[in-house]
Every structure is written in C-alpha cells, then in structure tokens.
Coordinates of C-alpha atoms and ligand atoms in Angstrom, one line a residue:
M209 CA 14.8 88.8 -61.2
S210 CA 17.5 86.4 -62.6
Y211 CA 16.6 82.6 -62.7
K212 CA 18.8 79.7 -63.4
N213 CA 16.5 76.8 -63.8
I214 CA 13.3 78.6 -65.4
L215 CA 12.6 80.9 -68.2
Y216 CA 10.2 84.0 -67.5
S217 CA 8.9 85.9 -70.3
C218 CA 5.8 88.4 -70.9
E219 CA 3.7 89.3 -73.7
N220 CA 0.4 90.8 -74.0
R221 CA -0.3 90.7 -70.2
V222 CA 0.5 86.9 -70.3
C223 CA 3.7 85.7 -68.4
T224 CA 5.3 82.3 -69.5
I225 CA 7.1 80.4 -67.0
T226 CA 9.1 77.8 -68.6
V227 CA 11.1 75.0 -66.5
N228 CA 14.1 74.8 -68.2
R229 CA 16.0 71.5 -67.5
P230 CA 15.5 69.3 -70.5
E231 CA 18.1 67.2 -69.9
K232 CA 16.7 66.2 -66.8
L233 CA 13.1 66.1 -68.3
N234 CA 12.5 69.4 -66.2
A235 CA 12.6 67.3 -63.0
L236 CA 12.1 69.5 -60.2
N237 CA 14.8 70.0 -57.6
R238 CA 14.6 72.5 -54.7
E239 CA 16.1 75.1 -56.4
T240 CA 13.9 75.0 -59.3
I241 CA 10.5 74.9 -56.9
A242 CA 11.9 77.9 -55.2
E243 CA 12.0 79.8 -58.4
I244 CA 8.6 78.8 -59.5
G245 CA 7.7 80.5 -56.5
R246 CA 9.6 83.5 -57.1
A247 CA 8.1 84.0 -60.2
I248 CA 4.5 83.1 -59.3
K249 CA 5.2 86.1 -56.8
S250 CA 6.5 88.5 -59.6
A251 CA 3.6 87.8 -62.0
E252 CA 1.3 88.3 -59.4
S253 CA 2.6 91.7 -58.5
D254 CA 3.2 92.8 -61.9
Q255 CA 0.1 95.2 -62.7
N256 CA 0.8 94.4 -66.3
I257 CA 0.0 90.8 -66.1
R258 CA -3.4 88.9 -66.2
A259 CA -2.6 85.6 -66.8
V260 CA 0.2 82.9 -66.7
I261 CA 1.1 80.1 -68.5
L262 CA 3.6 77.5 -66.9
T263 CA 5.2 74.6 -69.3
G264 CA 8.2 72.5 -69.8
S265 CA 11.3 73.2 -72.0
G266 CA 11.4 70.7 -75.0
N267 CA 9.2 68.6 -76.7
K268 CA 9.5 65.3 -74.5
S269 CA 8.3 66.5 -71.0
F270 CA 6.4 68.9 -69.1
I271 CA 7.9 67.9 -65.8
A272 CA 8.9 64.2 -65.0
G273 CA 8.6 64.8 -61.0
A274 CA 10.9 65.6 -58.2
D275 CA 14.6 65.4 -58.8
I276 CA 15.0 61.7 -57.6
S277 CA 18.9 62.2 -57.5
E278 CA 18.5 65.3 -54.9
F279 CA 16.3 63.6 -52.2
A280 CA 17.8 59.7 -52.6
L281 CA 19.9 60.3 -49.4
F282 CA 17.7 62.6 -47.5
T283 CA 16.7 62.1 -43.6
P284 CA 13.0 61.9 -42.9
D285 CA 13.7 65.3 -41.5
Q286 CA 14.8 66.5 -44.8
G287 CA 12.0 64.7 -46.9
K288 CA 9.4 66.7 -44.4
E289 CA 11.0 69.6 -45.0
L290 CA 11.1 69.4 -49.0
S291 CA 7.8 68.1 -49.2
Q292 CA 6.6 71.1 -47.0
H293 CA 8.6 73.7 -49.4
G294 CA 7.0 71.7 -52.4
H295 CA 3.3 72.4 -50.7
D296 CA 3.9 76.2 -50.0
V297 CA 4.8 77.0 -53.6
F298 CA 2.1 74.8 -55.2
N299 CA -0.6 76.2 -52.9
A300 CA 0.9 79.7 -53.9
V301 CA 0.3 78.5 -57.7
E302 CA -3.1 77.5 -56.7
R303 CA -3.9 80.4 -54.7
C304 CA -2.4 83.0 -57.4
S305 CA -5.0 85.8 -58.2
K306 CA -4.3 85.6 -61.9
P307 CA -5.2 82.3 -63.8
V308 CA -2.3 79.8 -64.1
I309 CA -2.6 77.9 -67.3
A310 CA -0.9 74.4 -67.3
A311 CA 0.5 73.7 -70.9
V312 CA 1.3 70.0 -70.5
N313 CA 3.7 69.2 -73.0
G314 CA 4.9 65.7 -72.4
F315 CA 5.3 63.8 -69.2
A316 CA 3.7 65.1 -66.2
L317 CA 4.7 62.6 -63.6
G318 CA 4.9 62.9 -59.9
G319 CA 5.6 66.3 -59.0
G320 CA 5.0 67.6 -62.7
C321 CA 1.2 65.9 -62.2
E322 CA 0.8 67.7 -59.1
L323 CA 2.2 70.8 -60.4
A324 CA -0.3 70.9 -63.1
M325 CA -3.1 70.0 -60.8
A326 CA -2.1 73.2 -58.8
C327 CA -2.7 75.2 -61.9
H328 CA -6.2 76.6 -62.8
I329 CA -6.6 75.2 -66.3
R330 CA -4.8 72.3 -68.2
Y331 CA -4.2 72.0 -71.5
A332 CA -2.1 69.0 -72.8
S333 CA -0.3 67.8 -76.0
E334 CA -1.1 64.7 -77.7
N335 CA 1.8 62.8 -76.4
A336 CA 1.4 63.9 -72.9
K337 CA 1.2 61.4 -70.2
F338 CA 0.2 62.0 -66.7
G339 CA 0.7 59.7 -63.3
Q340 CA 2.0 59.5 -59.6
P341 CA 4.9 56.9 -59.7
E342 CA 6.0 57.4 -56.3
V343 CA 4.9 54.3 -55.1
K344 CA 7.4 52.5 -57.5
L345 CA 10.3 54.7 -55.3
G346 CA 8.5 53.3 -52.1
L347 CA 7.2 57.1 -51.4
T348 CA 3.7 58.5 -51.3
P349 CA 3.2 61.9 -53.3
G350 CA 4.8 64.6 -51.6
Y351 CA 3.2 68.0 -53.6
G352 CA -0.4 67.3 -52.7
G353 CA -1.0 64.3 -55.2
T354 CA -3.1 62.4 -52.7
Q355 CA -5.4 65.3 -52.1
R356 CA -5.9 67.0 -55.3
L357 CA -6.1 63.9 -58.0
P358 CA -9.1 62.5 -56.2
R359 CA -10.9 66.3 -56.5
F360 CA -10.3 65.8 -60.1
I361 CA -11.0 62.5 -60.9
G362 CA -12.8 60.4 -58.1
T363 CA -11.4 58.6 -55.3
G364 CA -11.7 55.1 -56.8
R365 CA -9.9 56.0 -59.7
A366 CA -7.3 58.1 -58.0
I367 CA -6.5 55.4 -55.7
E368 CA -6.0 53.0 -58.4
L369 CA -3.4 55.6 -60.1
L370 CA -1.7 56.4 -56.9
I371 CA -1.2 52.5 -55.8
T372 CA -0.1 51.4 -59.2
G373 CA 1.9 54.0 -60.2
D374 CA 0.6 53.6 -63.6
M375 CA 0.7 56.1 -66.3
I376 CA -2.5 57.5 -68.5
D377 CA -2.2 59.3 -71.7
A378 CA -3.8 62.5 -72.7
Q379 CA -6.7 61.2 -73.9
E380 CA -7.5 59.1 -70.9
A381 CA -6.8 62.4 -68.8
Y382 CA -9.2 64.5 -71.0
R383 CA -11.8 61.6 -70.5
L384 CA -11.2 61.4 -66.6
G385 CA -11.3 65.2 -66.5
L386 CA -8.3 65.9 -65.6
V387 CA -7.3 68.2 -68.7
N388 CA -9.4 70.7 -70.0
K389 CA -8.4 70.2 -74.0
V390 CA -5.9 67.8 -75.6
V391 CA -4.2 69.8 -78.9
P392 CA -1.4 68.7 -81.2
Q393 CA 2.0 69.7 -79.6
Q394 CA 2.8 72.1 -82.0
E395 CA -0.5 73.8 -81.6
L396 CA -0.1 73.9 -77.8
M397 CA 1.6 77.0 -76.7
N398 CA -0.7 78.9 -79.4
D399 CA -4.0 77.4 -77.9
C400 CA -3.1 78.3 -74.3
F401 CA -1.9 81.9 -75.5
Q402 CA -5.3 82.3 -77.2
L403 CA -7.1 80.9 -73.9
A404 CA -4.9 83.5 -72.0
Q405 CA -5.9 86.1 -74.4
K406 CA -9.8 85.7 -73.7
I407 CA -9.1 85.6 -70.1
V408 CA -7.2 89.1 -70.1
Q409 CA -10.1 90.8 -71.7
Q410 CA -12.3 90.1 -68.5
A411 CA -12.3 92.0 -65.4
P412 CA -9.2 91.0 -63.3
V413 CA -10.7 91.7 -60.0
A414 CA -13.6 89.3 -60.7
I415 CA -11.4 86.8 -62.1
A416 CA -9.4 86.9 -58.6
Q417 CA -12.5 86.5 -56.6
V418 CA -14.0 83.8 -59.1
L419 CA -10.5 82.0 -58.1
N420 CA -10.8 82.7 -54.6
C421 CA -14.5 81.1 -54.3
V422 CA -13.3 78.2 -56.0
N423 CA -10.3 77.8 -53.9
D424 CA -12.3 77.7 -50.8
F425 CA -14.8 75.7 -52.4
M426 CA -12.0 72.9 -52.8
N427 CA -10.1 73.6 -49.6
K428 CA -13.0 73.4 -47.5
K429 CA -11.2 75.7 -44.8
T430 CA -14.1 78.2 -45.0
N431 CA -17.8 78.1 -46.4
G432 CA -17.5 78.8 -50.3
F433 CA -20.9 80.4 -50.4
D434 CA -20.1 83.0 -47.6
T435 CA -17.3 83.6 -49.6
E436 CA -19.1 83.7 -53.1
V437 CA -21.5 86.3 -51.2
N438 CA -19.1 88.4 -50.1
S439 CA -17.3 88.5 -53.5
F440 CA -20.3 89.4 -55.2
G441 CA -20.7 92.3 -52.8
Y442 CA -17.2 93.5 -53.2
C443 CA -17.2 93.4 -57.5
I444 CA -20.1 95.9 -57.0
S445 CA -17.8 98.4 -55.3
T446 CA -15.0 98.0 -58.1
K447 CA -14.7 100.4 -60.9
D448 CA -14.7 97.2 -63.4
F449 CA -18.1 96.5 -62.4
K450 CA -19.1 100.0 -63.3
E451 CA -17.2 99.6 -66.5
G452 CA -18.8 96.2 -67.1
T453 CA -22.3 97.4 -66.6
S454 CA -22.0 100.5 -68.4
A455 CA -20.3 99.2 -71.4
F456 CA -23.3 96.7 -71.8
L457 CA -25.8 99.4 -71.4
D458 CA -23.7 101.4 -74.2
K459 CA -23.4 98.5 -76.3
R460 CA -19.8 98.8 -76.6
K461 CA -16.8 96.5 -75.4
P462 CA -15.6 97.3 -71.7
V463 CA -12.2 98.2 -70.9
F464 CA -11.7 97.0 -67.5
K465 CA -8.6 98.4 -65.8
G466 CA -8.5 95.7 -62.6
N467 CA -9.5 98.2 -60.0
Ligands
COA657 N1 14.4 63.0 -61.4 C1 16.0 63.2 -62.0 N2 16.4 62.8 -63.1 C2 15.5 62.4 -63.7 C3 14.0 62.4 -63.6 C4 13.5 62.4 -62.2 N3 12.2 62.5 -61.7 N4 13.1 61.8 -64.5 C5 14.3 62.1 -65.5 N5 15.6 62.0 -65.2 C6 16.6 62.1 -66.2 C7 17.4 60.6 -66.3 O1 17.8 60.2 -65.1 C8 18.0 60.9 -67.4 O2 19.2 61.4 -67.0 P1 20.7 61.2 -67.8 O3 20.4 61.1 -68.8 O4 21.6 61.9 -66.6 O5 20.8 59.6 -67.1 C9 17.2 61.8 -68.2 O6 16.4 62.7 -67.4 C10 16.4 61.3 -69.2 O7 15.7 60.8 -68.8 P2 15.6 58.9 -69.4 O8 15.0 58.0 -68.0 O9 16.6 58.5 -69.8 O10 14.3 59.0 -70.6 P3 13.3 58.1 -70.8 O11 12.6 58.5 -72.2 O12 13.9 56.6 -71.1 O13 12.1 58.0 -69.6 C11 10.7 58.8 -67.8 C12 11.5 58.8 -69.3 C13 10.0 60.1 -67.5 C14 9.6 57.3 -68.3 C15 11.9 58.1 -66.8 O14 12.9 59.3 -66.8 C16 11.3 58.2 -65.6 O15 10.6 57.3 -65.2 N6 11.6 59.2 -64.7 C17 11.0 59.2 -63.3 C18 9.5 59.4 -63.1 C19 9.5 59.6 -61.6 O16 9.4 58.8 -61.0 N7 9.0 60.7 -61.3 C20 8.3 61.0 -60.2 C21 9.7 61.2 -58.7 S1 9.0 61.3 -57.2

C-alpha cells in the first residue's frame, strides 16, 4: 500500500506509522487523516503485527494540529464533514484491537493532542508540548478534544485548557495524567519500542478484549462490566488461554499465537 504523507514500517511485530510533513510541523490535512485510517486498518488486518507506534517526523513536532490552510475557506457543511471524517478515523485508532502507542516527539496541538488521546498509551519527549488552541482560531476542537481531554485530566482542568488555548509542557502533561512517561528525545522511539516488545509477548486476544472493555468503560455505550464478563468467558475458549495456563503450570514461557 502506498502513502504520500505518512511512512509505514514494521519490525519485530511492531508497526510504526510516522506522519511525514515536517515542513508543516506534520499538520493533518484530510489526505493525511485518511492515510492514518488506512494504515491503522492495514496494521489491524496484518497477522504479524501486534502493536503500533504512531509518531511525527523530525524532532520539533508530533502533529501541530489540523492543517489550517486547508479549512480556512470552508463552508459550515464542509467543516462538519471534515470533523466527522476525523472522528471516524480517530475512533478507529481508539477501537484498534492492537495497542497503539503515541510517541509524542514535540508539538501535540489541536488534532495532534486529539490523536495522541485517541491512542492507548502516550510517551512524550521532554520537549513535547500539548494544547487545544482552537479557540484562538474561533473554533471548537473538531476531532474529539472536548470529549477525551476531560477523561484524562478532569473537567475543570480540561475546560481551562480548552477555553484559554494554553499549551502545557511534557512534565505538566505527565503530572496531569495525560502522558504515561516523559523521556529524553533521543530515547523516545527506543522506549516506545521496548514497551511494544513487552506487549507483543502477551496474549493478543486477551489484549484486544482488554482494549474493548476499557473502550466500553470510556464510551459508556454499553455496560463495561457486562463487556468484561463476556470477555473473560470468551478468553477461556481460546488456545492462548490454554497455552498461558499450561505454560504457568509447566514453569515455562508461554508462546501465544493469537487464537
Ligand atoms: N496548519 C498548517 N500549517 C501549519 C500548522 C497548522 N496547524 N502548524 C504549523 N504550520 C506551518 C506554518 O504555517 C509554517 O509553514 P511556512 O513555513 O510555510 O510558513 C511551518 O508549519 C512552521 O511553523 P512555524 O509557525 O513557523 O513554527 P514556530 O516554531 O514558529 O511555531 C507552532 C510552532 C506550533 C507554535 C505554530 O506553528 C502554531 O501555532 N501552529 C498552529 C497550531 C494550531 O493552532 N493548531 C490547531 C489547528 S486547528
């Protein structure tokens, strides 16, 4: 599959998706969002892939938001369509059955912060900056920022960031619970890869079920407790469960095949 605005590579069962528009600080135009959607679908359907890392090109920016030059002259209907498209793709990231780790290597503003929040885990470099500056453009966030930010940092702090458009640095994002870990920039990709390597050793079906349970908790569409009961029962039907329990009893390392 060929891409124009992203790089897609795979190593040791981990796929890395890199938004590659460094001259625009990796701002997301419509085409790039669509390519991220295609890349996630591709990683999802590839049996050899068990985890995904999402990052931006260069050492200054993860993603500096939606591409402002693209929507400056939009009509309201075009604006709604763009926002819906972003929601569809970012929801697909959140709903991916394989863990998606955001390697936030610089500015994560607007759509960049929103995409990082749609990922399952966030590691940030020391120079990363987070913010939802849309109000400065006369806009609301359009890719889930008003819904996901309060979940991570609480309503009061989220509203403050959303209505001032202020940026916070990586340490503050860590303190607020928006990122899992802050590391020196040169260690970011390696740390994310090490994390991914730990994840790929675990049972893929169980991981997919955990992500689904947590998504049901967050999105409140279905009762997450019911989802968990069903997931637990389902996992017991899998070969991975038999492998995991036999390996424990045989005092050996399990080898999970994802079935
Ligand atoms: N959309 C389109 N282009 C963008 C962009 C965006 N969101 N963010 C940065 N760029 C472009 C700039 O226009 C500039 O392009 P140019 O060289 O052709 O003029 C290039 O990326 C470099 O950005 P620049 O502003 O010169 O870098 P900086 O270090 O001075 O500032 C930021 C960095 C991130 C603070 C600043 O670019 C910015 O505020 N970007 C917009 C952030 C935003 O509002 N995002 C939400 C959009 S809904």
